[in-house]
Short mmCIF file of C-alpha atoms and ligand atoms in Angstrom, two decimals:
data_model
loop_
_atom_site.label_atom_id
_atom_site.label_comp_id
_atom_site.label_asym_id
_atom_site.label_seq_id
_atom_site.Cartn_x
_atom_site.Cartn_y
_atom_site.Cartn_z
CA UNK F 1 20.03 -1.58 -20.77
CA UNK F 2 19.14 -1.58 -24.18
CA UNK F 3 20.67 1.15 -26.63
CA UNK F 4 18.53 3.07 -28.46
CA UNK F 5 18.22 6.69 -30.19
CA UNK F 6 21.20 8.71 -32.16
CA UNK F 7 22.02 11.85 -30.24
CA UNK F 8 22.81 15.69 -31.69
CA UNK F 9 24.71 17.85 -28.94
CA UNK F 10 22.68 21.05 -30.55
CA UNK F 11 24.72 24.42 -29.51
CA UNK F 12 23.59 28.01 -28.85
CA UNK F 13 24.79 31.25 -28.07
CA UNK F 14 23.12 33.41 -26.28
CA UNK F 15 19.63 31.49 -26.50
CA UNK F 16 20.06 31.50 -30.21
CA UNK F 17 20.77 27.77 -31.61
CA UNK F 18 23.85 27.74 -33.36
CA UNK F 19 23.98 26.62 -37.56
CA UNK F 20 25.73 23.35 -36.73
CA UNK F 21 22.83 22.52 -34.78
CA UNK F 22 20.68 21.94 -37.84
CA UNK F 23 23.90 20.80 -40.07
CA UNK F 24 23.97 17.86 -37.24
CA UNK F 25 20.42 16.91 -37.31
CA UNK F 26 20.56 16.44 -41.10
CA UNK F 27 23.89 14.11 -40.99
CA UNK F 28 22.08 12.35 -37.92
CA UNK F 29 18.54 12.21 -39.30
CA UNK F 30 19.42 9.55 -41.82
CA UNK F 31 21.38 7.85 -39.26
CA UNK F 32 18.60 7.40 -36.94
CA UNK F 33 16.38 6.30 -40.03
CA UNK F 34 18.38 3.65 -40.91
CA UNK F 35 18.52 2.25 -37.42
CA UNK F 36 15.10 3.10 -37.31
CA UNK F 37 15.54 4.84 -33.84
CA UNK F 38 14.21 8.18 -32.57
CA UNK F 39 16.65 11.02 -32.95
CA UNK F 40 17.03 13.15 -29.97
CA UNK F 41 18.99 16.69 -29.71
CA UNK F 42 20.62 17.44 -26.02
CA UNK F 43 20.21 21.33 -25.66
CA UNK F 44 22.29 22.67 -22.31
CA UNK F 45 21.62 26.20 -21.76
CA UNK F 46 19.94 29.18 -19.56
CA UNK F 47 16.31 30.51 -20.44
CA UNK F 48 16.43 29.83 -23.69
CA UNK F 49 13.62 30.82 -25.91
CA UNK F 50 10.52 28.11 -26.74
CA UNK F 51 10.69 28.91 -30.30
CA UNK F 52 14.48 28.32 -30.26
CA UNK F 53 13.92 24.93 -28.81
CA UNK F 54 11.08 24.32 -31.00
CA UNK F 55 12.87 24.97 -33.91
CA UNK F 56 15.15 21.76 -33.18
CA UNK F 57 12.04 19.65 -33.80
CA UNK F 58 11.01 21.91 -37.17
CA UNK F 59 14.38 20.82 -38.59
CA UNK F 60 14.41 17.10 -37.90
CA UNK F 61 14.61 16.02 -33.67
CA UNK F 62 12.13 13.67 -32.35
CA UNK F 63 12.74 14.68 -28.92
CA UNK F 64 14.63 17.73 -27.38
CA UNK F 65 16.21 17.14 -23.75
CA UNK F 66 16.64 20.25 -22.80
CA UNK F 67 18.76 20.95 -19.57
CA UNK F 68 18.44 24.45 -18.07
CA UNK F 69 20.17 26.15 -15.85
CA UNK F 70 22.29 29.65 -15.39
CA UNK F 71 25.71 27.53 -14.74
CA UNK F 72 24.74 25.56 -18.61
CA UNK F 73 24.29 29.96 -19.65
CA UNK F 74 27.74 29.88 -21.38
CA UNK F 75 29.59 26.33 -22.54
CA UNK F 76 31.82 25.62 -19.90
CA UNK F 77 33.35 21.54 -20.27
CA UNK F 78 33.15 20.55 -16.61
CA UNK F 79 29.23 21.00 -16.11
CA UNK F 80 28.49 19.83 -20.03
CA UNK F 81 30.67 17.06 -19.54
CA UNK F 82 29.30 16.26 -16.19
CA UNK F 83 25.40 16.52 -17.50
CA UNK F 84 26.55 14.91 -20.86
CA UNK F 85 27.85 11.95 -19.02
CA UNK F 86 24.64 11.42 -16.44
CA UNK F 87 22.01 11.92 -19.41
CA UNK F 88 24.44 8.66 -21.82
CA UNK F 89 23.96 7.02 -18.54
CA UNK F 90 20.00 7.17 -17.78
CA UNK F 91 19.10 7.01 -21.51
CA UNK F 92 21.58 5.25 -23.42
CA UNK F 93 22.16 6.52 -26.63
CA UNK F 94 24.40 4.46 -29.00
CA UNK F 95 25.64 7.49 -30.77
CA UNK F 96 26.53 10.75 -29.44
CA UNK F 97 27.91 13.51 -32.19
CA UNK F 98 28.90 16.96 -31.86
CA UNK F 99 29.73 20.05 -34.33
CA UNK F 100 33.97 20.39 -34.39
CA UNK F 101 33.70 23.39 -33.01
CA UNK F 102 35.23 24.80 -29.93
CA UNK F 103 32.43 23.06 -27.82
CA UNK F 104 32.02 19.75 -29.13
CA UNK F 105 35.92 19.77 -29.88
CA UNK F 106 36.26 20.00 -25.90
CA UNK F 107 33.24 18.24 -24.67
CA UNK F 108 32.96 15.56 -26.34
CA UNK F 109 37.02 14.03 -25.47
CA UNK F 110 36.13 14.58 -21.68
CA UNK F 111 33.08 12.54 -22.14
CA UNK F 112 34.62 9.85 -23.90
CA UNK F 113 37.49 9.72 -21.59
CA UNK F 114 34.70 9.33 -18.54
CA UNK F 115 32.50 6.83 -20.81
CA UNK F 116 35.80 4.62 -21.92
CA UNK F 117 34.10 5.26 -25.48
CA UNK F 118 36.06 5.98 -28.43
CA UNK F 119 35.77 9.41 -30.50
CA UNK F 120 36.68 10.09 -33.73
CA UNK F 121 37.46 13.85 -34.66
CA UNK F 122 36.56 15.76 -37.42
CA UNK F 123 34.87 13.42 -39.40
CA UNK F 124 33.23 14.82 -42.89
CA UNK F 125 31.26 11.82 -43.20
CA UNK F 126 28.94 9.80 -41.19
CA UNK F 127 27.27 6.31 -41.93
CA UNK F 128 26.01 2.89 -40.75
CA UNK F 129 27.67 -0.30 -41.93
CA UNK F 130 24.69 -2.66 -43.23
CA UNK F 131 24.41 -5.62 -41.05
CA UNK F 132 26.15 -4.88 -37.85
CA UNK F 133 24.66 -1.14 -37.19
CA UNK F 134 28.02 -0.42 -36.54
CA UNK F 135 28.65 4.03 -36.90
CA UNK F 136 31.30 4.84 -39.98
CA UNK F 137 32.91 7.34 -39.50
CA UNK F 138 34.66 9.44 -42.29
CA UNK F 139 37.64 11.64 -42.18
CA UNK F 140 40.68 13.20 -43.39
CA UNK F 141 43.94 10.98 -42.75
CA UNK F 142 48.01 11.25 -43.16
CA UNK F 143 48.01 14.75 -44.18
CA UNK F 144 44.42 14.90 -46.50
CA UNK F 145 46.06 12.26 -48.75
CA UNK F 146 43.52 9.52 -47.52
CA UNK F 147 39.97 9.25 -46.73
CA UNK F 148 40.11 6.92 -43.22
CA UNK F 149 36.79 4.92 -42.44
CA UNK F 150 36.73 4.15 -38.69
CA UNK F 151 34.41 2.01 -36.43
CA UNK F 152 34.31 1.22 -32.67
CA UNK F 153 32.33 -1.53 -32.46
CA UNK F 154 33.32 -2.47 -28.84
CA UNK F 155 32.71 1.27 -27.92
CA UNK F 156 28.82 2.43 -26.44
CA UNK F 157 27.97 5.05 -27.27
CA UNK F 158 29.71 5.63 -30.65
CA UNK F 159 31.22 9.26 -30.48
CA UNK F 160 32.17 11.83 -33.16
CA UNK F 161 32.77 15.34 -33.63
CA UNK F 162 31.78 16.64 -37.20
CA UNK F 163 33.09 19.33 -39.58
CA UNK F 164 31.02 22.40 -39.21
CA UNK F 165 29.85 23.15 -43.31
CA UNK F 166 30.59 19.47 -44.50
CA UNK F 167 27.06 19.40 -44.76
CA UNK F 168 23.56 21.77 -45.01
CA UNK F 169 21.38 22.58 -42.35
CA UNK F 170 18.41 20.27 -41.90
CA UNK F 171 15.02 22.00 -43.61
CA UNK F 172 12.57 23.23 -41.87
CA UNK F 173 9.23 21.67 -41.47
CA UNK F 174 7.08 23.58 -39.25
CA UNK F 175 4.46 20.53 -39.46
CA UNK F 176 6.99 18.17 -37.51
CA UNK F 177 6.01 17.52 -33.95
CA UNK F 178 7.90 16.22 -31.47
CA UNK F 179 9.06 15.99 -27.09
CA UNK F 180 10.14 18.41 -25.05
CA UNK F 181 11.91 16.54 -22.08
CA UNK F 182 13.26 18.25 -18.87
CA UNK F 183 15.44 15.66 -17.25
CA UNK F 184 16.12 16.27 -13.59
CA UNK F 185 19.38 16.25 -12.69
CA UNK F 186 21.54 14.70 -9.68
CA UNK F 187 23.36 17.25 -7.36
CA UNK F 188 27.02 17.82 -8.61
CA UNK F 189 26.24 17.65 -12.17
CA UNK F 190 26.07 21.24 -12.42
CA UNK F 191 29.55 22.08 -10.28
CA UNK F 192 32.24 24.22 -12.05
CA UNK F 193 35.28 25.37 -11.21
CA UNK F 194 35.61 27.69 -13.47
CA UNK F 195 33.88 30.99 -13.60
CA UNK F 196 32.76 33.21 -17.63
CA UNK F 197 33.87 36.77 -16.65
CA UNK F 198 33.39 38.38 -19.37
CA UNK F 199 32.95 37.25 -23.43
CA UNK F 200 35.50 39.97 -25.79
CA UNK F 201 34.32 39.18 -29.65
CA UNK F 202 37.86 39.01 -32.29
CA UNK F 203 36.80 41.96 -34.89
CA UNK F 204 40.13 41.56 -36.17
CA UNK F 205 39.08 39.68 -39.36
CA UNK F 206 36.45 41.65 -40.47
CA UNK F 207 33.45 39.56 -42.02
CA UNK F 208 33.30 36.22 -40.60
CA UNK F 209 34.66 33.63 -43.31
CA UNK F 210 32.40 31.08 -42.29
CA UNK F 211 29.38 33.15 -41.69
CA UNK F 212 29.89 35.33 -45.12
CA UNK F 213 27.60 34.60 -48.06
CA UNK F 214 30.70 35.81 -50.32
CA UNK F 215 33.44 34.34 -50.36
CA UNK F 216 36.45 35.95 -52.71
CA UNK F 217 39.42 33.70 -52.94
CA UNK F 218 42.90 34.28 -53.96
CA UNK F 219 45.66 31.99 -54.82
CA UNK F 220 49.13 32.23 -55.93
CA UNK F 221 48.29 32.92 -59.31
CA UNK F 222 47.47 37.05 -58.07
CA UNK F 223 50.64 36.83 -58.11
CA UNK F 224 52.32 39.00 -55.38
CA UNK F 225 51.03 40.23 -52.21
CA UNK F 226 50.57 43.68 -53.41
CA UNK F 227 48.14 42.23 -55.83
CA UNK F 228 46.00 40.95 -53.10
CA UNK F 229 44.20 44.09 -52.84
CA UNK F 230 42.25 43.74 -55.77
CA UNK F 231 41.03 40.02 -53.51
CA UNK F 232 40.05 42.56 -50.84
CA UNK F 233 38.73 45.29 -52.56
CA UNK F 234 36.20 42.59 -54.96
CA UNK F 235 35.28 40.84 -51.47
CA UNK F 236 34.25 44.92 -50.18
CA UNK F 237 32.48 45.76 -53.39
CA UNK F 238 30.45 42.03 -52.48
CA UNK F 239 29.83 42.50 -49.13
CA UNK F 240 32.06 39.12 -49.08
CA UNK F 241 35.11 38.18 -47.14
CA UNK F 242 38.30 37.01 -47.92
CA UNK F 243 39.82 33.59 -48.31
CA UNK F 244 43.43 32.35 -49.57
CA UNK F 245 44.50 29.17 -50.40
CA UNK F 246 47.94 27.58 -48.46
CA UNK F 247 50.29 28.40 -50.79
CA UNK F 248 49.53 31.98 -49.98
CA UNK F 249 49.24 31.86 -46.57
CA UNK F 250 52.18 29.88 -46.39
CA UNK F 251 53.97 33.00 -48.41
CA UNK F 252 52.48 35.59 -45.82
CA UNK F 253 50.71 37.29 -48.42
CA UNK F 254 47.32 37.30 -45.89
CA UNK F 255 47.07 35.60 -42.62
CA UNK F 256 46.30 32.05 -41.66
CA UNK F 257 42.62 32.50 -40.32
CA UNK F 258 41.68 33.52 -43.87
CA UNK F 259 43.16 29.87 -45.36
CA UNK F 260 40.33 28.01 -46.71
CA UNK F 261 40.63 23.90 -47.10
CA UNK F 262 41.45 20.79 -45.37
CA UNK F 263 44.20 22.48 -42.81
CA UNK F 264 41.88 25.57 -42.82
CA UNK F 265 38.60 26.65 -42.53
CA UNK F 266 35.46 25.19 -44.37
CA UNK F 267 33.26 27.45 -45.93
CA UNK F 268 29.60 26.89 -47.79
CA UNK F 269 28.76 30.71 -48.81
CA UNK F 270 26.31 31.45 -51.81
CA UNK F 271 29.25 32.64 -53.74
CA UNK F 272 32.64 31.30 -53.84
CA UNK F 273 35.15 33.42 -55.88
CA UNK F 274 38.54 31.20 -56.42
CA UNK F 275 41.17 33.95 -58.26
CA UNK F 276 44.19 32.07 -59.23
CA UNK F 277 43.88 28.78 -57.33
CA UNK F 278 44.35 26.26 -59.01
CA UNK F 279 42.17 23.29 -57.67
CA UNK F 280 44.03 21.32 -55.29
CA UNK F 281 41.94 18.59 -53.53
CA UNK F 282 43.12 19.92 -50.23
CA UNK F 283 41.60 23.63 -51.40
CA UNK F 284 38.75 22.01 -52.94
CA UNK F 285 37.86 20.02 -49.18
CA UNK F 286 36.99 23.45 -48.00
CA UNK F 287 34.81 24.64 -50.31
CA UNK F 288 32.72 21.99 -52.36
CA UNK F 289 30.10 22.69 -50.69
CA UNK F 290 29.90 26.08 -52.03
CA UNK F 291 26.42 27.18 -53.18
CA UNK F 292 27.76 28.79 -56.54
CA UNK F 293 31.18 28.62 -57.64
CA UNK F 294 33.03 31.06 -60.23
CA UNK F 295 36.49 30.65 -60.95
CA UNK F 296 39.19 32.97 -63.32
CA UNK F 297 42.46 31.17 -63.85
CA UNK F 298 44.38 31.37 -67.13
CA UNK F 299 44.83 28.08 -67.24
CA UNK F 300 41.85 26.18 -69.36
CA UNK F 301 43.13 22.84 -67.91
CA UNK F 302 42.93 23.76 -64.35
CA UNK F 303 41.25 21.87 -61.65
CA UNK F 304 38.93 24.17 -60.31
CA UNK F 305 37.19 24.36 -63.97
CA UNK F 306 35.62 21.32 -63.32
CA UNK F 307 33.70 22.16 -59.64
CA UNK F 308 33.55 25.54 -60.72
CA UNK F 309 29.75 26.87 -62.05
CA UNK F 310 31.38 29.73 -64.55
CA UNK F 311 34.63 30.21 -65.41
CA UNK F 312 37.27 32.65 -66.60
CA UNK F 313 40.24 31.83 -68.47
CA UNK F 314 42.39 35.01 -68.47
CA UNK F 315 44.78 36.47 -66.58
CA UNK F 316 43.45 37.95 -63.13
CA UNK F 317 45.11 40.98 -62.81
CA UNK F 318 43.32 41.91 -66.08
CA UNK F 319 39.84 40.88 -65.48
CA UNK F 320 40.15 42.00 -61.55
CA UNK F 321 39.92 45.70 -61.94
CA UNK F 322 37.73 45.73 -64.57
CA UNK F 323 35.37 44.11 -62.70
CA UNK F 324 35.27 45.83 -59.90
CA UNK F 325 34.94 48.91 -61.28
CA UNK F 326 31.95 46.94 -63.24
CA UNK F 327 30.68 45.82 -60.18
CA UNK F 328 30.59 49.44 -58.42
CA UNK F 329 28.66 50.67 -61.14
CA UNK F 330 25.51 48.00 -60.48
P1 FAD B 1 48.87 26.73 -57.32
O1 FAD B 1 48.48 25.29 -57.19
O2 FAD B 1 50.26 27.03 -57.64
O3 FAD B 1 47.91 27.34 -58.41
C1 FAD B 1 48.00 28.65 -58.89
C2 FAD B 1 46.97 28.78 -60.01
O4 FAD B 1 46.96 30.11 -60.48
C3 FAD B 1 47.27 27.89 -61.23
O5 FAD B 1 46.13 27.15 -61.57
C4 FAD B 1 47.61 28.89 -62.33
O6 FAD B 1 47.14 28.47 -63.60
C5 FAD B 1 46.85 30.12 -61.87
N1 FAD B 1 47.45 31.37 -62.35
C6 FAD B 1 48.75 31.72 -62.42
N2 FAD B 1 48.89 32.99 -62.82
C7 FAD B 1 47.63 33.45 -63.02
C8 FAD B 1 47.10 34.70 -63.43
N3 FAD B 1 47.91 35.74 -63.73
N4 FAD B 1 45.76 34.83 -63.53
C9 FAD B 1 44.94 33.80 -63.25
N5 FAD B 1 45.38 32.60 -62.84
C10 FAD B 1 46.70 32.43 -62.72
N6 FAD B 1 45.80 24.16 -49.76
C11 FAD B 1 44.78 25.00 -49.48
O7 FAD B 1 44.45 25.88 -50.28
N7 FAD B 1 44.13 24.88 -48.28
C12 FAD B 1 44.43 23.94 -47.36
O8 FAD B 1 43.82 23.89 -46.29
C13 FAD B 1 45.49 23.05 -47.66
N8 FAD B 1 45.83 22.07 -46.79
C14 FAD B 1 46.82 21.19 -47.14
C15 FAD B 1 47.12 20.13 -46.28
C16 FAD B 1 48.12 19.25 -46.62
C17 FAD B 1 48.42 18.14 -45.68
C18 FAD B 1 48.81 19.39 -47.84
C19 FAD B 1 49.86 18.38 -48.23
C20 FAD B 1 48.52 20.43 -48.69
C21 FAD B 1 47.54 21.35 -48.35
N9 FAD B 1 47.23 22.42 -49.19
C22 FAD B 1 46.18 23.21 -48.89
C23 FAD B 1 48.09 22.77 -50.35
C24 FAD B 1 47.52 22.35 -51.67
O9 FAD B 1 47.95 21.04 -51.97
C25 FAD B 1 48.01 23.28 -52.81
O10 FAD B 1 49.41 23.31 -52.79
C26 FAD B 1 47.50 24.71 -52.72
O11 FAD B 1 46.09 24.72 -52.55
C27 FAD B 1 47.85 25.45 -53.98
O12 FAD B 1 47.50 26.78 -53.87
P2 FAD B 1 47.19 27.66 -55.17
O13 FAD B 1 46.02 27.07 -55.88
O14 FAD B 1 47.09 29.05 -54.70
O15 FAD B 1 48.53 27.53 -56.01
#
């Protein structure tokens, strides 16, 4: 059978498609232009709303397949892999990619494993190699030290799971048109052995890193870990949330699920804050993509100068008070 279209696994929670969605169909859009094949996003779910299905075609699908049903409600891997693997097998795709996220982190291996396809995880960057079509994909190797381009030329369809934040959402063009397709599906594709009981939302970290339009960063140059409340109290007076670099973390002056970078989270608010950190490529991985950046260091010579949009030299337990007590006069 002849391959044809690229393929976005497009995610939602309760009805509502999820960010990565439209971060996927921008990486993917260019990769279906330059194979100049239609590209389609699979949407596995429970009464999901028109507009929210729509919406996929505003920012950038052809075609939606969209697979409803109350056991596809909540992402559960045996029925997603199950459908995943009968829709690769009527239509063909000859790339299938996913968000790195929880669900395409533990779909998509299953589905390789029951397609013999490769998968590479995590990748940052996606691309086609001139000539052969072939998918290249990008991503973080031996530690962060090394970009690592991989191919699976053998492999159909070509699999990958991508970096939620490594890139923007698709725009939205209301004037795009595109399918709606309802495939019909063969009995035991929507079997699970495995039941949701009940869904308990961690409020433990207060604002959600990667959802927060503020991000306030601190490194080791606050200092101590007392001196981290002046991080905390800058992110409250912003409405922000709190990052750290390693080398804090790593000193327990906050917690791990606040570390921002290549062995943490990836983050793309409006406003990046980075308070003593000094620039390391493996910080910088998690951040780039930041919308504005300011940076206070007392170093003139320090990395993050040259990424950041306005700087600071001066020493941050100067400058930190004084601006928040600026800042809760505004
Ligand atoms: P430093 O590099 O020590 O910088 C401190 C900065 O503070 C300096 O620029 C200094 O000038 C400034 N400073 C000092 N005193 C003051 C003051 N009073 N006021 C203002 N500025 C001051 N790092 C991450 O952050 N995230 C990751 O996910 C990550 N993953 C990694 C993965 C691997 C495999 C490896 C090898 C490393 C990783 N790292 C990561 C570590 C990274 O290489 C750096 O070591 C780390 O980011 C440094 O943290 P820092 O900027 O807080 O500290």
């Amino acid at each position: 059978m002849e391959l044809n279209e690229v393929w976005v696994l497009a995610e939602q929670k309760n009805g509502i498609i999820q960010t990565v969605s439209y971060e996927l169909l921008n990486r993917a859009r260019s990769l279906a232009d330059k194979l100049n094949v239609s590209l389609a996003a699979v949407l596995m779910g429970y009464d999901i709303p028109a507009d929210e299905v729509q919406e996929l075609i505003y920012r950038g699908a052809d075609k939606v397949y969209l697979i409803e049903h109350e056991v596809l409600k909540d992402f559960l891997v045996e029925p997603y892999s199950s459908v995943l693997c009968y829709m690769i097998d009527t239509y063909n795709p000859q790339i299938v990619i996913a968000g790195a996220t929880s669900t395409g982190r533990t779909v998509l291996p299953h589905v390789a494993m029951r397609k013999r396809a490769g998968l590479t995880a995590d990748c940052t960057i996606l691309d086609i190699e001139e000539g052969t079509g072939n998918l290249l994909q990008t991503r973080p190797a031996i530690g962060g030290n090394i970009l690592a381009t991989i191919k699976t030329p053998e492999a159909r369809p070509q699999m990958a799971t991508v970096r939620p934040h490594s890139m923007k959402p698709a725009p939205r063009d209301t004037g795009r048109t595109g399918e709606i397709i309802k495939p019909v599906l063969p009995d035991g594709c929507l079997v699970s052995r495995v039941k949701k009981l009940d869904f308990i939302e961690d409020e433990s970290q207060g604002i959600s890193l990667q959802q927060a339009d503020v991000v306030v960063a601190g490194g080791r140059g606050v200092g101590k870990a007392e001196n981290f409340k002046y991080i905390e109290e800058l992110a409250k007076v912003l409405g922000g949330a709190v990052g750290a670099s390693r080398d804090v973390v790593d000193r327990g002056w906050i917690t791990y699920p606040h570390q921002v970078g290549l062995s943490g989270k990836t983050v793309t608010p409006k406003l990046y804050m980075a308070i003593g950190i000094s620039g390391a490529i493996q910080h910088i991985a998690g951040m780039q993509t930041s919308e504005t950046i300011v940076a206070i260091n007392k170093d003139p010579d320090a990395q993050i100068f040259k990424l950041a949009d306005f700087g600071i030299v001066g020493d941050a337990m100067d400058i930190l008070p004084v601006l928040i007590e600026k800042l809760k006069q505004c």
